[in-house]
Amino acid sequence: MKRFLQLAVLLLLFGFAAGQADVPKVDITNMSKKLPVDPDVKIGKLDNGITYYIRKNQKPEEYAHFRIVFAAGAIQEDDDQNGLAHFTEHMCFNGTKNFPENKLIEVLQKAGVRFGADLNASTGYDQTMYELPIPLNNPELLEDAFQILEDWSHNVLFEGKDIDDERGVIINEWRQRNNAGMRLNDKHAPKLFYGSKFAKRNVIGDTAIILNFEHDVIRRFYKDWYRSDLMAVVAVGDFDVADMEKRIKKYFSRIQPVKNPRKHEIYPVPNHKETFVSIASDPELTTDQVAVYIKHDKKESVTYNDYRESLKEQMINSMFGDRFREVTQKPGAPFLGGSAFYTDYLGDKSMFMVSVTTEGGKSMQGLEGALDEVHRVLKHGFTESELKVVKNEILANYESYYNERKGTQHRSYVGEYTRNFIDKEAMPGIEWEYGFTAAVLPTITIDEINQLAKSYFRNDNTVITLSLVEGHTFPTENQVLALYKNAANKDLAPYEAKEVADVLFNRNVTPGKIVATKENKEVGFTEFTLSNGAKVVIKSTDFSDDEVLFAANSRGGVSLASKEDYFTSSVAGQFVPMGGIADFSMMDLQKVLAGKNASVRPMISEMSEGFRGQSTQKDIETMLQLVNLYFTQPRKDDIIFQAIKQQFSGILAQRSNNPQSAFQDTMGLVMSGYHYTATPPSVELLNSVDYDKAIQFFKDRYANAGDFTFYFVGNVDANQLKPMIEKYIASLPGNDKKENWKDMGIKTPREKITKRFKNGNEDRTMVYMAITGDFDWSQESRHRIRSMVEVLDIRFTQEIREKLGGVYSPGIWVTTEKYPNPEYKININFVCEPSRTDELVAASEKLLNEMKSNLEEESTDKVIKAQLGERVRDIKTNQYWLNSLSNAYLNDEPVDGVLTYEKYINNLTAKDVQKAAQKYINLDHLVKVIMEPTTVKN
């Protein structure tokens, strides 16, 4: 026995456990040791102070992702520069020494790099980042990329004309972002960031400064803060590390360090003994939002023990999340949604944040309910059963990350190294993290979890914010403070953890049979026909080591509902699964699935029903068990239904306050010909939902498994799946009856329509334009119209954004549908200054017309390169194959279309784009929906 106990201790300390032979070994006997650094990343520093991170990674193959990072942002701005950190980011795309004017974007677009989707940048309080993912099959592009990265670092031109032209774009970005959330954050900032410079900065900046600053003011910001000692270069990709290091040294060593640099400060958020209360409202807010911020000094993450503390934080956050979710699943819940968690804040602070959303006028009720749950933990703690569940969840997540490590995308590592540079976040690597977590989790006790949770709550350094819907009586600061103080004195009962069965699936089923097998060697998948009539399509891939994606579909959907029951049927796919399955509520289901990496989501759309899901290799059976139970045992839960109604009623009650909702509702009505299916959601509609009918509709949609096709894509073998398919899918009730969707009579407009109305008080107009028409459904036609719209997108950015400075981020896209009648819809939307609405709408129409007469050769070449690059990436992802196979089966198309698509890209010409424009751009079918603020006069 003594020898056995000694062995058990060793197993615990070194992370060995039965059934976990492949877990990396991590010695946790010395918890004061410093955390290791991932050996697969090369970190260096140039003589001028630039830090660099290089990692070889193969996902996506033949691609690299570069990022340059500056430890400077809005917080470094002088008072006359408020907003110019973000403005500087824009100027980096408007002319550099080696790429004047817009040549930088031109060069990259010609190589297939999309502006916005690939080429991008962002500014924060204390950092600015520039993204450049590129294909590696073009040596000239690689050289250009490094020259661009270097130019951004110290060669931006800041020509006066370019600065002035960009002012309008920045103002339109402010206009697009200027919503209730942004305005309320500004109102709360003086107390949230009391005594700190953060209270005076919000990244987007002061519009008066943006419109009027002298050119040298922004040049000063660039000179002061874009410098080598505050800079990192991150390179992750399918390349040779030594070669990449040489390139970094070649280009970035020639950047000279700044003499007598300005001091770079980590701006503190000062401590304060008082509890501050900030109460604000906004006419566009639809729900009350209450938050408690308790600020703490930021912790380091340097040692093994620090990492152990971070695991405890994860567990506490997760358990608080479960407690809050459980509250919302009961009728009469004091809030619609809520959370409590510990996280990093700004400057030198972390925070414990408690937040809830309530119906308008019920903020105090929500605050009291949230504080009750926090104080319930402070008084009685979390339970052993909760800790067991969360440990299983965390370990399963780390195991999944570890098993998928070879499939980690470049972007994930780029983000990790950025956080290491800016926040000093540790990066020991997933091998160490999984091994350490597996070893240390058993040593974490419920007592130390509860002690840490208690330390989050304190009486100082606290700010309470209330963001309130207008039209209700607001509480006073004294009332809020009294409630907050008295919450600690309430007599709260301990949380009672419900015992949940350990076994998910205990149905006795009679397995069916696979009655036919077909191999499609060209596309590389297997198709089974089952004894109940269902089909199963399996494509095995090696794109990801441990990912299995799943889908299923069948025709019918909400189109089969009667007009009277339409709304009830339309919410059935959302409401019914929230009741759980078999004997498990949704909360119980989460507990029984703890430690499993499997999920399944039923979906009922207008024209079909089905599932989406995913799992790891070892949890495929759990995923199939979930599918079987959703088919056979959807669970009715009247208590949950009443809670759902309460939540949605609270959200819908003030929905009309939000101009964006009014805009979207009007768009939907106009584009459907005012069909009943586009009726905006309301409390009245919600109250009309018949729960029994919703459940019956759900059951009807899943009554016949023989009408479904099931798809599995990933690292999965068809032969290994056979017994599970026969047990869980072939055993489902099914027959050879095939349903179809029904034409509901929705007619999109085929005429000129202009719907102009007023809503909202902010200085902006929202514009939506659409052209619809009949469509000759084919893969080639879909590619032609998609390509034409992508050319239109490039031209729109050039003309309407850059030349006219009229918009910030226009949305331009096309949708095509085969059923019930083949049609297309070209969509354009943007936000603009009200006084320029007619000018920009007219310019958009002119551009549409010009597409029909111009041969857009340069833009077409850009689109071709971008599509080929996208194709290279997509073809190596499981999601792409899952979507391609399921869409082909659902739309009765040849499945080999996925293999022939590339020929349409390679054969595309500017003439093809022009012909598509002539065919599909019909301004006699142009619909315009324009929403102006109520303050604008015609």
GROMACS .gro file of N, CA, C and O in nm, residues 686-761:
model
  304
  686LEU      N    1  -4.493   3.750  -2.995
  686LEU     CA    2  -4.435   3.653  -2.902
  686LEU      C    3  -4.544   3.590  -2.815
  686LEU      O    4  -4.544   3.469  -2.791
  687ASN      N    5  -4.637   3.671  -2.770
  687ASN     CA    6  -4.745   3.618  -2.686
  687ASN      C    7  -4.839   3.527  -2.763
  687ASN      O    8  -4.915   3.451  -2.702
  688SER      N    9  -4.834   3.535  -2.895
  688SER     CA   10  -4.920   3.448  -2.976
  688SER      C   11  -4.860   3.308  -2.997
  688SER      O   12  -4.928   3.220  -3.051
  689VAL      N   13  -4.735   3.288  -2.954
  689VAL     CA   14  -4.671   3.158  -2.975
  689VAL      C   15  -4.742   3.051  -2.894
  689VAL      O   16  -4.762   3.065  -2.773
  690ASP      N   17  -4.779   2.943  -2.962
  690ASP     CA   18  -4.843   2.827  -2.897
  690ASP      C   19  -4.733   2.722  -2.878
  690ASP      O   20  -4.686   2.662  -2.974
  691TYR      N   21  -4.693   2.701  -2.754
  691TYR     CA   22  -4.579   2.612  -2.724
  691TYR      C   23  -4.606   2.470  -2.772
  691TYR      O   24  -4.520   2.404  -2.830
  692ASP      N   25  -4.727   2.421  -2.750
  692ASP     CA   26  -4.759   2.284  -2.793
  692ASP      C   27  -4.750   2.271  -2.944
  692ASP      O   28  -4.699   2.171  -2.997
  693LYS      N   29  -4.797   2.374  -3.016
  693LYS     CA   30  -4.788   2.370  -3.162
  693LYS      C   31  -4.643   2.379  -3.208
  693LYS      O   32  -4.604   2.316  -3.307
  694ALA      N   33  -4.563   2.457  -3.137
  694ALA     CA   34  -4.422   2.468  -3.172
  694ALA      C   35  -4.352   2.334  -3.157
  694ALA      O   36  -4.274   2.292  -3.244
  695ILE      N   37  -4.381   2.265  -3.046
  695ILE     CA   38  -4.321   2.133  -3.024
  695ILE      C   39  -4.367   2.036  -3.132
  695ILE      O   40  -4.287   1.958  -3.186
  696GLN      N   41  -4.496   2.039  -3.165
  696GLN     CA   42  -4.547   1.948  -3.267
  696GLN      C   43  -4.484   1.977  -3.404
  696GLN      O   44  -4.451   1.885  -3.478
  697PHE      N   45  -4.469   2.105  -3.435
  697PHE     CA   46  -4.406   2.140  -3.563
  697PHE      C   47  -4.262   2.089  -3.567
  697PHE      O   48  -4.217   2.034  -3.668
  698PHE      N   49  -4.191   2.106  -3.456
  698PHE     CA   50  -4.053   2.056  -3.447
  698PHE      C   51  -4.052   1.904  -3.468
  698PHE      O   52  -3.971   1.852  -3.547
  699LYS      N   53  -4.140   1.834  -3.400
  699LYS     CA   54  -4.145   1.688  -3.415
  699LYS      C   55  -4.178   1.648  -3.558
  699LYS      O   56  -4.121   1.552  -3.612
  700ASP      N   57  -4.269   1.721  -3.620
  700ASP     CA   58  -4.307   1.689  -3.759
  700ASP      C   59  -4.188   1.705  -3.853
  700ASP      O   60  -4.170   1.627  -3.946
  701ARG      N   61  -4.107   1.808  -3.828
  701ARG     CA   62  -3.994   1.833  -3.917
  701ARG      C   63  -3.889   1.723  -3.906
  701ARG      O   64  -3.811   1.700  -3.999
  702TYR      N   65  -3.884   1.658  -3.789
  702TYR     CA   66  -3.785   1.554  -3.766
  702TYR      C   67  -3.848   1.415  -3.752
  702TYR      O   68  -3.788   1.324  -3.695
  703ALA      N   69  -3.969   1.400  -3.803
  703ALA     CA   70  -4.040   1.273  -3.787
  703ALA      C   71  -3.987   1.165  -3.879
  703ALA      O   72  -3.995   1.046  -3.847
  704ASN      N   73  -3.934   1.204  -3.993
  704ASN     CA   74  -3.894   1.106  -4.095
  704ASN      C   75  -3.746   1.123  -4.127
  704ASN      O   76  -3.708   1.205  -4.210
  705ALA      N   77  -3.663   1.042  -4.062
  705ALA     CA   78  -3.519   1.050  -4.087
  705ALA      C   79  -3.484   1.007  -4.229
  705ALA      O   80  -3.379   1.043  -4.282
  706GLY      N   81  -3.574   0.931  -4.291
  706GLY     CA   82  -3.549   0.886  -4.428
  706GLY      C   83  -3.547   1.000  -4.528
  706GLY      O   84  -3.502   0.981  -4.643
  707ASP      N   85  -3.593   1.115  -4.488
  707ASP     CA   86  -3.595   1.232  -4.577
  707ASP      C   87  -3.469   1.317  -4.560
  707ASP      O   88  -3.458   1.424  -4.621
  708PHE      N   89  -3.376   1.272  -4.478
  708PHE     CA   90  -3.256   1.350  -4.446
  708PHE      C   91  -3.131   1.294  -4.514
  708PHE      O   92  -3.121   1.173  -4.538
  709THR      N   93  -3.036   1.382  -4.538
  709THR     CA   94  -2.900   1.342  -4.573
  709THR      C   95  -2.808   1.394  -4.464
  709THR      O   96  -2.818   1.510  -4.424
  710PHE      N   97  -2.721   1.308  -4.415
  710PHE     CA   98  -2.628   1.340  -4.307
  710PHE      C   99  -2.486   1.347  -4.364
  710PHE      O  100  -2.448   1.263  -4.446
  711TYR      N  101  -2.409   1.447  -4.317
  711TYR     CA  102  -2.276   1.469  -4.372
  711TYR      C  103  -2.173   1.472  -4.260
  711TYR      O  104  -2.193   1.537  -4.157
  712PHE      N  105  -2.061   1.402  -4.282
  712PHE     CA  106  -1.949   1.402  -4.189
  712PHE      C  107  -1.822   1.435  -4.266
  712PHE      O  108  -1.791   1.369  -4.365
  713VAL      N  109  -1.750   1.536  -4.221
  713VAL     CA  110  -1.626   1.574  -4.288
  713VAL      C  111  -1.519   1.596  -4.181
  713VAL      O  112  -1.544   1.662  -4.080
  714GLY      N  113  -1.401   1.538  -4.203
  714GLY     CA  114  -1.291   1.556  -4.109
  714GLY      C  115  -1.207   1.432  -4.099
  714GLY      O  116  -1.209   1.344  -4.188
  715ASN      N  117  -1.134   1.423  -3.988
  715ASN     CA  118  -1.045   1.309  -3.968
  715ASN      C  119  -1.127   1.191  -3.915
  715ASN      O  120  -1.123   1.158  -3.797
  716VAL      N  121  -1.203   1.132  -4.006
  716VAL     CA  122  -1.296   1.026  -3.970
  716VAL      C  123  -1.294   0.919  -4.078
  716VAL      O  124  -1.280   0.950  -4.197
  717ASP      N  125  -1.305   0.795  -4.037
  717ASP     CA  126  -1.301   0.683  -4.130
  717ASP      C  127  -1.442   0.626  -4.147
  717ASP      O  128  -1.510   0.597  -4.048
  718ALA      N  129  -1.485   0.606  -4.272
  718ALA     CA  130  -1.620   0.558  -4.299
  718ALA      C  131  -1.646   0.422  -4.236
  718ALA      O  132  -1.754   0.396  -4.181
  719ASN      N  133  -1.549   0.333  -4.242
  719ASN     CA  134  -1.568   0.199  -4.185
  719ASN      C  135  -1.583   0.202  -4.034
  719ASN      O  136  -1.661   0.127  -3.975
  720GLN      N  137  -1.507   0.292  -3.968
  720GLN     CA  138  -1.519   0.304  -3.822
  720GLN      C  139  -1.653   0.365  -3.782
  720GLN      O  140  -1.707   0.335  -3.675
  721LEU      N  141  -1.710   0.447  -3.870
  721LEU     CA  142  -1.838   0.510  -3.840
  721LEU      C  143  -1.956   0.415  -3.859
  721LEU      O  144  -2.063   0.437  -3.802
  722LYS      N  145  -1.939   0.310  -3.938
  722LYS     CA  146  -2.052   0.224  -3.975
  722LYS      C  147  -2.136   0.178  -3.857
  722LYS      O  148  -2.259   0.195  -3.858
  723PRO      N  149  -2.077   0.116  -3.753
  723PRO     CA  150  -2.163   0.067  -3.644
  723PRO      C  151  -2.239   0.179  -3.572
  723PRO      O  152  -2.353   0.159  -3.530
  724MET      N  153  -2.177   0.295  -3.559
  724MET     CA  154  -2.245   0.406  -3.493
  724MET      C  155  -2.357   0.462  -3.581
  724MET      O  156  -2.463   0.500  -3.532
  725ILE      N  157  -2.335   0.467  -3.710
  725ILE     CA  158  -2.440   0.513  -3.803
  725ILE      C  159  -2.559   0.418  -3.798
  725ILE      O  160  -2.675   0.460  -3.795
  726GLU      N  161  -2.530   0.290  -3.797
  726GLU     CA  162  -2.639   0.191  -3.793
  726GLU      C  163  -2.716   0.200  -3.662
  726GLU      O  164  -2.839   0.184  -3.661
  727LYS      N  165  -2.645   0.228  -3.553
  727LYS     CA  166  -2.712   0.232  -3.423
  727LYS      C  167  -2.792   0.361  -3.403
  727LYS      O  168  -2.908   0.356  -3.359
  728TYR      N  169  -2.733   0.474  -3.435
  728TYR     CA  170  -2.794   0.601  -3.397
  728TYR      C  171  -2.872   0.670  -3.509
  728TYR      O  172  -2.961   0.751  -3.480
  729ILE      N  173  -2.841   0.642  -3.635
  729ILE     CA  174  -2.912   0.707  -3.745
  729ILE      C  175  -3.005   0.610  -3.816
  729ILE      O  176  -3.123   0.641  -3.838
  730ALA      N  177  -2.953   0.492  -3.850
  730ALA     CA  178  -3.037   0.395  -3.922
  730ALA      C  179  -3.151   0.343  -3.836
  730ALA      O  180  -3.251   0.292  -3.889
  731SER      N  181  -3.140   0.357  -3.704
  731SER     CA  182  -3.247   0.310  -3.615
  731SER      C  183  -3.362   0.410  -3.604
  731SER      O  184  -3.468   0.378  -3.548
  732LEU      N  185  -3.343   0.532  -3.655
  732LEU     CA  186  -3.447   0.634  -3.644
  732LEU      C  187  -3.565   0.601  -3.732
  732LEU      O  188  -3.550   0.539  -3.839
  733PRO      N  189  -3.686   0.642  -3.692
  733PRO     CA  190  -3.802   0.618  -3.778
  733PRO      C  191  -3.783   0.685  -3.913
  733PRO      O  192  -3.738   0.800  -3.922
  734GLY      N  193  -3.817   0.612  -4.019
  734GLY     CA  194  -3.800   0.669  -4.152
  734GLY      C  195  -3.873   0.590  -4.257
  734GLY      O  196  -3.903   0.472  -4.240
  735ASN      N  197  -3.904   0.657  -4.368
  735ASN     CA  198  -3.967   0.591  -4.481
  735ASN      C  199  -3.924   0.661  -4.608
  735ASN      O  200  -3.842   0.754  -4.605
  736ASP      N  201  -3.979   0.620  -4.720
  736ASP     CA  202  -3.935   0.675  -4.849
  736ASP      C  203  -4.015   0.798  -4.891
  736ASP      O  204  -4.004   0.845  -5.005
  737LYS      N  205  -4.100   0.850  -4.803
  737LYS     CA  206  -4.175   0.970  -4.836
  737LYS      C  207  -4.083   1.092  -4.834
  737LYS      O  208  -4.013   1.117  -4.737
  738LYS      N  209  -4.080   1.165  -4.944
  738LYS     CA  210  -3.993   1.282  -4.954
  738LYS      C  211  -4.076   1.410  -4.957
  738LYS      O  212  -4.161   1.428  -5.044
  739GLU      N  213  -4.050   1.498  -4.860
  739GLU     CA  214  -4.118   1.627  -4.857
  739GLU      C  215  -4.040   1.729  -4.941
  739GLU      O  216  -3.922   1.709  -4.972
  740ASN      N  217  -4.107   1.837  -4.972
  740ASN     CA  218  -4.040   1.945  -5.044
  740ASN      C  219  -4.083   2.077  -4.982
  740ASN      O  220  -4.180   2.084  -4.906
  741TRP      N  221  -4.011   2.182  -5.015
  741TRP     CA  222  -4.051   2.314  -4.969
  741TRP      C  223  -4.172   2.363  -5.047
  741TRP      O  224  -4.203   2.312  -5.154
  742LYS      N  225  -4.235   2.463  -4.994
  742LYS     CA  226  -4.354   2.519  -5.057
  742LYS      C  227  -4.327   2.665  -5.091
  742LYS      O  228  -4.261   2.737  -5.016
  743ASP      N  229  -4.376   2.705  -5.207
  743ASP     CA  230  -4.365   2.846  -5.245
  743ASP      C  231  -4.463   2.926  -5.159
  743ASP      O  232  -4.585   2.907  -5.168
  744MET      N  233  -4.411   3.013  -5.075
  744MET     CA  234  -4.494   3.089  -4.982
  744MET      C  235  -4.548   3.217  -5.045
  744MET      O  236  -4.619   3.294  -4.979
  745GLY      N  237  -4.514   3.240  -5.170
  745GLY     CA  238  -4.567   3.358  -5.239
  745GLY      C  239  -4.495   3.487  -5.209
  745GLY      O  240  -4.550   3.596  -5.229
  746ILE      N  241  -4.371   3.478  -5.161
  746ILE     CA  242  -4.292   3.599  -5.137
  746ILE      C  243  -4.237   3.649  -5.270
  746ILE      O  244  -4.167   3.576  -5.340
  747LYS      N  245  -4.268   3.770  -5.305
  747LYS     CA  246  -4.225   3.826  -5.433
  747LYS      C  247  -4.135   3.946  -5.408
  747LYS      O  248  -4.180   4.050  -5.360
  748THR      N  249  -4.009   3.931  -5.444
  748THR     CA  250  -3.919   4.047  -5.433
  748THR      C  251  -3.951   4.145  -5.545
  748THR      O  252  -3.993   4.105  -5.654
  749PRO      N  253  -3.934   4.273  -5.520
  749PRO     CA  254  -3.977   4.375  -5.616
  749PRO      C  255  -3.904   4.364  -5.750
  749PRO      O  256  -3.784   4.338  -5.753
  750ARG      N  257  -3.977   4.387  -5.857
  750ARG     CA  258  -3.919   4.397  -5.991
  750ARG      C  259  -3.958   4.533  -6.049
  750ARG      O  260  -4.006   4.543  -6.161
  751GLU      N  261  -3.937   4.636  -5.970
  751GLU     CA  262  -3.975   4.771  -6.011
  751GLU      C  263  -3.892   4.870  -5.931
  751GLU      O  264  -3.824   4.835  -5.835
  752LYS      N  265  -3.898   4.996  -5.975
  752LYS     CA  266  -3.832   5.102  -5.900
  752LYS      C  267  -3.914   5.137  -5.776
  752LYS      O  268  -4.033   5.164  -5.786
  753ILE      N  269  -3.848   5.135  -5.661
  753ILE     CA  270  -3.914   5.172  -5.537
  753ILE      C  271  -3.817   5.257  -5.455
  753ILE      O  272  -3.699   5.222  -5.444
  754THR      N  273  -3.866   5.366  -5.403
  754THR     CA  274  -3.787   5.444  -5.307
  754THR      C  275  -3.870   5.461  -5.181
  754THR      O  276  -3.978   5.519  -5.184
  755LYS      N  277  -3.820   5.404  -5.072
  755LYS     CA  278  -3.886   5.416  -4.942
  755LYS      C  279  -3.797   5.504  -4.855
  755LYS      O  280  -3.686   5.466  -4.815
  756ARG      N  281  -3.845   5.624  -4.827
  756ARG     CA  282  -3.767   5.720  -4.751
  756ARG      C  283  -3.843   5.753  -4.623
  756ARG      O  284  -3.961   5.787  -4.628
  757PHE      N  285  -3.776   5.740  -4.510
  757PHE     CA  286  -3.845   5.769  -4.384
  757PHE      C  287  -3.744   5.820  -4.282
  757PHE      O  288  -3.623   5.821  -4.307
  758LYS      N  289  -3.795   5.864  -4.167
  758LYS     CA  290  -3.710   5.924  -4.064
  758LYS      C  291  -3.719   5.844  -3.935
  758LYS      O  292  -3.826   5.800  -3.895
  759ASN      N  293  -3.602   5.829  -3.871
  759ASN     CA  294  -3.596   5.762  -3.742
  759ASN      C  295  -3.460   5.791  -3.680
  759ASN      O  296  -3.359   5.790  -3.749
  760GLY      N  297  -3.458   5.816  -3.552
  760GLY     CA  298  -3.332   5.841  -3.483
  760GLY      C  299  -3.294   5.988  -3.484
  760GLY      O  300  -3.342   6.067  -3.565
  761ASN      N  301  -3.205   6.023  -3.392
  761ASN     CA  302  -3.166   6.163  -3.375
  761ASN      C  303  -3.020   6.189  -3.406
  761ASN      O  304  -2.974   6.302  -3.394
   0.00000   0.00000   0.00000
